[in-house]
PDB file of C-alpha atoms in Angstrom:
ATOM      1  CA  MET V 164      22.849 -18.498 -38.234  1.00  0.00           C
ATOM      2  CA  ILE V 165      22.168 -22.222 -38.722  1.00  0.00           C
ATOM      3  CA  THR V 166      24.458 -22.214 -41.763  1.00  0.00           C
ATOM      4  CA  ILE V 167      27.202 -20.651 -39.613  1.00  0.00           C
ATOM      5  CA  LEU V 168      26.827 -23.553 -37.139  1.00  0.00           C
ATOM      6  CA  GLY V 169      27.139 -25.996 -40.037  1.00  0.00           C
ATOM      7  CA  LEU V 170      30.197 -24.198 -41.380  1.00  0.00           C
ATOM      8  CA  LEU V 171      31.780 -24.195 -37.901  1.00  0.00           C
ATOM      9  CA  ALA V 172      31.012 -27.929 -37.527  1.00  0.00           C
ATOM     10  CA  GLY V 173      32.557 -28.573 -40.943  1.00  0.00           C
ATOM     11  CA  ALA V 174      35.569 -26.409 -40.136  1.00  0.00           C
ATOM     12  CA  LEU V 175      36.265 -28.377 -36.938  1.00  0.00           C
ATOM     13  CA  THR V 176      35.851 -31.902 -38.349  1.00  0.00           C
ATOM     14  CA  THR V 177      37.980 -30.820 -41.321  1.00  0.00           C
ATOM     15  CA  ILE V 178      40.851 -29.037 -39.534  1.00  0.00           C
ATOM     16  CA  SER V 179      40.946 -31.845 -36.941  1.00  0.00           C
ATOM     17  CA  PHE V 180      42.953 -33.886 -39.461  1.00  0.00           C
ATOM     18  CA  ILE V 181      45.696 -31.240 -39.684  1.00  0.00           C
ATOM     19  CA  PRO V 182      47.345 -32.240 -36.327  1.00  0.00           C
ATOM     20  CA  GLN V 183      47.197 -35.907 -37.433  1.00  0.00           C
ATOM     21  CA  VAL V 184      48.811 -35.061 -40.775  1.00  0.00           C
ATOM     22  CA  MET V 185      51.536 -33.025 -38.998  1.00  0.00           C
ATOM     23  CA  LYS V 186      52.207 -35.704 -36.381  1.00  0.00           C
ATOM     24  CA  THR V 187      52.411 -38.495 -38.954  1.00  0.00           C
ATOM     25  CA  TRP V 188      54.500 -36.363 -41.327  1.00  0.00           C
ATOM     26  CA  LYS V 189      56.971 -35.573 -38.523  1.00  0.00           C
ATOM     27  CA  PHE V 190      57.327 -38.974 -36.821  1.00  0.00           C
ATOM     28  CA  LYS V 191      56.653 -41.227 -39.829  1.00  0.00           C
ATOM     29  CA  GLU V 192      54.916 -43.709 -37.505  1.00  0.00           C
ATOM     30  CA  THR V 193      51.435 -45.052 -38.337  1.00  0.00           C
ATOM     31  CA  LYS V 194      51.378 -48.446 -36.583  1.00  0.00           C
ATOM     32  CA  ASP V 195      48.544 -47.488 -34.184  1.00  0.00           C
ATOM     33  CA  ILE V 196      46.368 -46.001 -36.925  1.00  0.00           C
ATOM     34  CA  SER V 197      43.771 -48.299 -38.527  1.00  0.00           C
ATOM     35  CA  LEU V 198      44.193 -48.639 -42.311  1.00  0.00           C
ATOM     36  CA  LEU V 199      40.632 -49.926 -42.658  1.00  0.00           C
ATOM     37  CA  MET V 200      39.331 -46.862 -40.807  1.00  0.00           C
ATOM     38  CA  TYR V 201      40.974 -44.507 -43.297  1.00  0.00           C
ATOM     39  CA  ILE V 202      39.867 -46.509 -46.360  1.00  0.00           C
ATOM     40  CA  ILE V 203      36.221 -46.545 -45.216  1.00  0.00           C
ATOM     41  CA  PHE V 204      36.371 -42.937 -43.981  1.00  0.00           C
ATOM     42  CA  PHE V 205      37.809 -41.684 -47.273  1.00  0.00           C
ATOM     43  CA  THR V 206      35.065 -43.473 -49.240  1.00  0.00           C
ATOM     44  CA  GLY V 207      32.439 -42.012 -46.891  1.00  0.00           C
ATOM     45  CA  ILE V 208      33.803 -38.467 -47.267  1.00  0.00           C
ATOM     46  CA  LEU V 209      33.638 -38.900 -51.048  1.00  0.00           C
ATOM     47  CA  LEU V 210      29.929 -39.806 -50.738  1.00  0.00           C
ATOM     48  CA  TRP V 211      29.259 -36.894 -48.301  1.00  0.00           C
ATOM     49  CA  PHE V 212      30.846 -34.566 -50.864  1.00  0.00           C
ATOM     50  CA  SER V 213      28.565 -35.915 -53.634  1.00  0.00           C
ATOM     51  CA  TYR V 214      25.550 -35.693 -51.298  1.00  0.00           C
ATOM     52  CA  GLY V 215      26.390 -32.053 -50.489  1.00  0.00           C
ATOM     53  CA  ILE V 216      26.480 -31.201 -54.196  1.00  0.00           C
ATOM     54  CA  LEU V 217      23.138 -32.953 -54.812  1.00  0.00           C
ATOM     55  CA  ILE V 218      21.311 -31.154 -51.965  1.00  0.00           C
ATOM     56  CA  ASP V 219      23.274 -27.939 -52.671  1.00  0.00           C
ATOM     57  CA  ASN V 220      24.490 -27.618 -49.070  1.00  0.00           C
ATOM     58  CA  THR V 221      27.549 -25.356 -48.793  1.00  0.00           C
ATOM     59  CA  PRO V 222      28.837 -26.519 -45.351  1.00  0.00           C
ATOM     60  CA  ILE V 223      28.784 -30.179 -46.464  1.00  0.00           C
ATOM     61  CA  ILE V 224      30.508 -29.443 -49.804  1.00  0.00           C
ATOM     62  CA  VAL V 225      33.270 -27.234 -48.359  1.00  0.00           C
ATOM     63  CA  ALA V 226      33.996 -29.364 -45.278  1.00  0.00           C
ATOM     64  CA  ASN V 227      34.156 -32.648 -47.139  1.00  0.00           C
ATOM     65  CA  GLY V 228      36.084 -31.188 -50.087  1.00  0.00           C
ATOM     66  CA  VAL V 229      38.939 -30.126 -47.808  1.00  0.00           C
ATOM     67  CA  SER V 230      38.646 -33.300 -45.681  1.00  0.00           C
ATOM     68  CA  LEU V 231      39.132 -35.405 -48.816  1.00  0.00           C
ATOM     69  CA  VAL V 232      42.619 -33.910 -49.271  1.00  0.00           C
ATOM     70  CA  LEU V 233      43.689 -34.199 -45.611  1.00  0.00           C
ATOM     71  CA  VAL V 234      42.337 -37.738 -45.157  1.00  0.00           C
ATOM     72  CA  PHE V 235      44.006 -38.778 -48.419  1.00  0.00           C
ATOM     73  CA  ILE V 236      47.356 -37.555 -47.030  1.00  0.00           C
ATOM     74  CA  VAL V 237      46.959 -39.586 -43.798  1.00  0.00           C
ATOM     75  CA  LEU V 238      45.835 -42.635 -45.816  1.00  0.00           C
ATOM     76  CA  SER V 239      48.851 -42.308 -48.141  1.00  0.00           C
ATOM     77  CA  LEU V 240      51.258 -41.982 -45.194  1.00  0.00           C
ATOM     78  CA  LYS V 241      49.646 -45.018 -43.514  1.00  0.00           C
ATOM     79  CA  ILE V 242      50.098 -47.094 -46.691  1.00  0.00           C
ATOM     80  CA  ARG V 243      53.690 -45.860 -46.970  1.00  0.00           C
ATOM     81  CA  TYR V 244      54.780 -46.405 -43.354  1.00  0.00           C
ATOM     82  CA  GLY V 245      52.512 -49.357 -42.522  1.00  0.00           C
TER      83      GLY V 245
ATOM     84  CA  MET P  43      17.407 -41.582 -53.575  1.00  0.00           C
ATOM     85  CA  ILE P  44      19.509 -38.593 -52.510  1.00  0.00           C
ATOM     86  CA  THR P  45      18.671 -39.343 -48.862  1.00  0.00           C
ATOM     87  CA  ILE P  46      19.901 -42.913 -49.383  1.00  0.00           C
ATOM     88  CA  LEU P  47      23.238 -41.518 -50.634  1.00  0.00           C
ATOM     89  CA  GLY P  48      23.432 -39.342 -47.529  1.00  0.00           C
ATOM     90  CA  LEU P  49      22.614 -42.275 -45.266  1.00  0.00           C
ATOM     91  CA  LEU P  50      25.248 -44.419 -47.012  1.00  0.00           C
ATOM     92  CA  ALA P  51      27.806 -41.611 -46.642  1.00  0.00           C
ATOM     93  CA  GLY P  52      26.927 -41.292 -42.966  1.00  0.00           C
ATOM     94  CA  ALA P  53      27.045 -45.056 -42.472  1.00  0.00           C
ATOM     95  CA  LEU P  54      30.569 -45.231 -43.940  1.00  0.00           C
ATOM     96  CA  THR P  55      32.107 -42.276 -42.065  1.00  0.00           C
ATOM     97  CA  THR P  56      30.472 -43.600 -38.892  1.00  0.00           C
ATOM     98  CA  ILE P  57      31.367 -47.314 -39.110  1.00  0.00           C
ATOM     99  CA  SER P  58      34.909 -46.355 -40.214  1.00  0.00           C
ATOM    100  CA  PHE P  59      35.714 -45.742 -36.542  1.00  0.00           C
ATOM    101  CA  ILE P  60      34.797 -49.321 -35.569  1.00  0.00           C
ATOM    102  CA  PRO P  61      38.101 -50.830 -36.873  1.00  0.00           C
ATOM    103  CA  GLN P  62      40.025 -48.068 -35.041  1.00  0.00           C
ATOM    104  CA  VAL P  63      38.135 -48.776 -31.806  1.00  0.00           C
ATOM    105  CA  MET P  64      38.803 -52.538 -32.190  1.00  0.00           C
ATOM    106  CA  LYS P  65      42.491 -52.069 -33.019  1.00  0.00           C
ATOM    107  CA  THR P  66      43.077 -49.677 -30.126  1.00  0.00           C
ATOM    108  CA  TRP P  67      41.030 -51.829 -27.731  1.00  0.00           C
ATOM    109  CA  LYS P  68      43.075 -54.908 -28.686  1.00  0.00           C
ATOM    110  CA  PHE P  69      46.609 -53.495 -28.778  1.00  0.00           C
ATOM    111  CA  LYS P  70      46.222 -50.693 -26.216  1.00  0.00           C
ATOM    112  CA  GLU P  71      48.635 -48.566 -28.254  1.00  0.00           C
ATOM    113  CA  THR P  72      47.705 -44.988 -29.235  1.00  0.00           C
ATOM    114  CA  LYS P  73      51.117 -43.303 -29.605  1.00  0.00           C
ATOM    115  CA  ASP P  74      50.693 -42.598 -33.352  1.00  0.00           C
ATOM    116  CA  ILE P  75      47.167 -41.181 -32.953  1.00  0.00           C
ATOM    117  CA  SER P  76      46.857 -37.399 -32.561  1.00  0.00           C
ATOM    118  CA  LEU P  77      45.074 -36.390 -29.322  1.00  0.00           C
ATOM    119  CA  LEU P  78      44.368 -32.928 -30.733  1.00  0.00           C
ATOM    120  CA  MET P  79      42.735 -34.493 -33.795  1.00  0.00           C
ATOM    121  CA  TYR P  80      40.269 -36.439 -31.650  1.00  0.00           C
ATOM    122  CA  ILE P  81      39.494 -33.470 -29.353  1.00  0.00           C
ATOM    123  CA  ILE P  82      38.720 -31.191 -32.322  1.00  0.00           C
ATOM    124  CA  PHE P  83      36.928 -33.962 -34.239  1.00  0.00           C
ATOM    125  CA  PHE P  84      34.703 -34.818 -31.261  1.00  0.00           C
ATOM    126  CA  THR P  85      33.754 -31.149 -30.827  1.00  0.00           C
ATOM    127  CA  GLY P  86      33.013 -30.900 -34.553  1.00  0.00           C
ATOM    128  CA  ILE P  87      30.817 -34.015 -34.520  1.00  0.00           C
ATOM    129  CA  LEU P  88      28.873 -32.519 -31.606  1.00  0.00           C
ATOM    130  CA  LEU P  89      28.218 -29.398 -33.715  1.00  0.00           C
ATOM    131  CA  TRP P  90      27.277 -31.482 -36.806  1.00  0.00           C
ATOM    132  CA  PHE P  91      24.772 -33.357 -34.628  1.00  0.00           C
ATOM    133  CA  SER P  92      23.238 -30.060 -33.431  1.00  0.00           C
ATOM    134  CA  TYR P  93      23.209 -28.744 -37.011  1.00  0.00           C
ATOM    135  CA  GLY P  94      21.431 -31.890 -38.207  1.00  0.00           C
ATOM    136  CA  ILE P  95      18.719 -31.405 -35.588  1.00  0.00           C
ATOM    137  CA  LEU P  96      18.283 -27.733 -36.523  1.00  0.00           C
ATOM    138  CA  ILE P  97      17.901 -28.402 -40.267  1.00  0.00           C
ATOM    139  CA  ASP P  98      15.994 -31.643 -39.538  1.00  0.00           C
ATOM    140  CA  ASN P  99      18.328 -33.777 -41.689  1.00  0.00           C
ATOM    141  CA  THR P 100      18.096 -37.479 -40.812  1.00  0.00           C
ATOM    142  CA  PRO P 101      21.421 -38.668 -42.355  1.00  0.00           C
ATOM    143  CA  ILE P 102      23.363 -35.961 -40.469  1.00  0.00           C
ATOM    144  CA  ILE P 103      21.604 -36.683 -37.135  1.00  0.00           C
ATOM    145  CA  VAL P 104      21.973 -40.488 -37.288  1.00  0.00           C
ATOM    146  CA  ALA P 105      25.559 -40.542 -38.597  1.00  0.00           C
ATOM    147  CA  ASN P 106      26.886 -38.014 -36.109  1.00  0.00           C
ATOM    148  CA  GLY P 107      24.924 -39.450 -33.192  1.00  0.00           C
ATOM    149  CA  VAL P 108      26.621 -42.835 -33.589  1.00  0.00           C
ATOM    150  CA  SER P 109      29.989 -41.223 -34.449  1.00  0.00           C
ATOM    151  CA  LEU P 110      29.876 -39.313 -31.167  1.00  0.00           C
ATOM    152  CA  VAL P 111      29.942 -42.599 -29.239  1.00  0.00           C
ATOM    153  CA  LEU P 112      32.682 -44.255 -31.331  1.00  0.00           C
ATOM    154  CA  VAL P 113      34.930 -41.172 -31.431  1.00  0.00           C
ATOM    155  CA  PHE P 114      34.449 -40.737 -27.683  1.00  0.00           C
ATOM    156  CA  ILE P 115      35.731 -44.311 -27.151  1.00  0.00           C
ATOM    157  CA  VAL P 116      38.879 -43.682 -29.244  1.00  0.00           C
ATOM    158  CA  LEU P 117      39.438 -40.347 -27.468  1.00  0.00           C
ATOM    159  CA  SER P 118      39.074 -42.015 -24.048  1.00  0.00           C
ATOM    160  CA  LEU P 119      41.505 -44.802 -25.008  1.00  0.00           C
ATOM    161  CA  LYS P 120      43.985 -42.213 -26.318  1.00  0.00           C
ATOM    162  CA  ILE P 121      43.806 -40.280 -23.026  1.00  0.00           C
ATOM    163  CA  ARG P 122      44.230 -43.546 -21.098  1.00  0.00           C
ATOM    164  CA  TYR P 123      47.136 -45.043 -23.061  1.00  0.00           C
ATOM    165  CA  GLY P 124      48.846 -41.793 -24.145  1.00  0.00           C
TER     166      GLY P 124
END
């Protein structure tokens, strides 16, 4: 039951980046998005992912694994469009 | 040692929102930011916070507690400036 809550939490914080990816992909505008936010966030997600593996916590591993990909896309688009 | 990694991960994903808050506060422009992303992300952070309390995990509680405040500020500014 608690693990389901964790998985739901991870699912939400992970899929939340999908609308941002779609919006940025469509409009190719990233002026209002902070580059520094995405650099620090990406690094943090990488550490969360490692932490999840070390404490063998499935919600943390799955959520941050997928987040890594989505956040990397937004970061790449931000670097590309400025 | 593993807890320190978790705390560092939490510190990074949490403080990452500070540059976004500062940028948005300064320029009052949120057009390129996805409203749906911040609504889903805020809900997810709320669940992560609850999950952290239930499994008694300090890095998850602290990181998501502070994130709640920062993400709420960005969400409020997005709603205000559109």
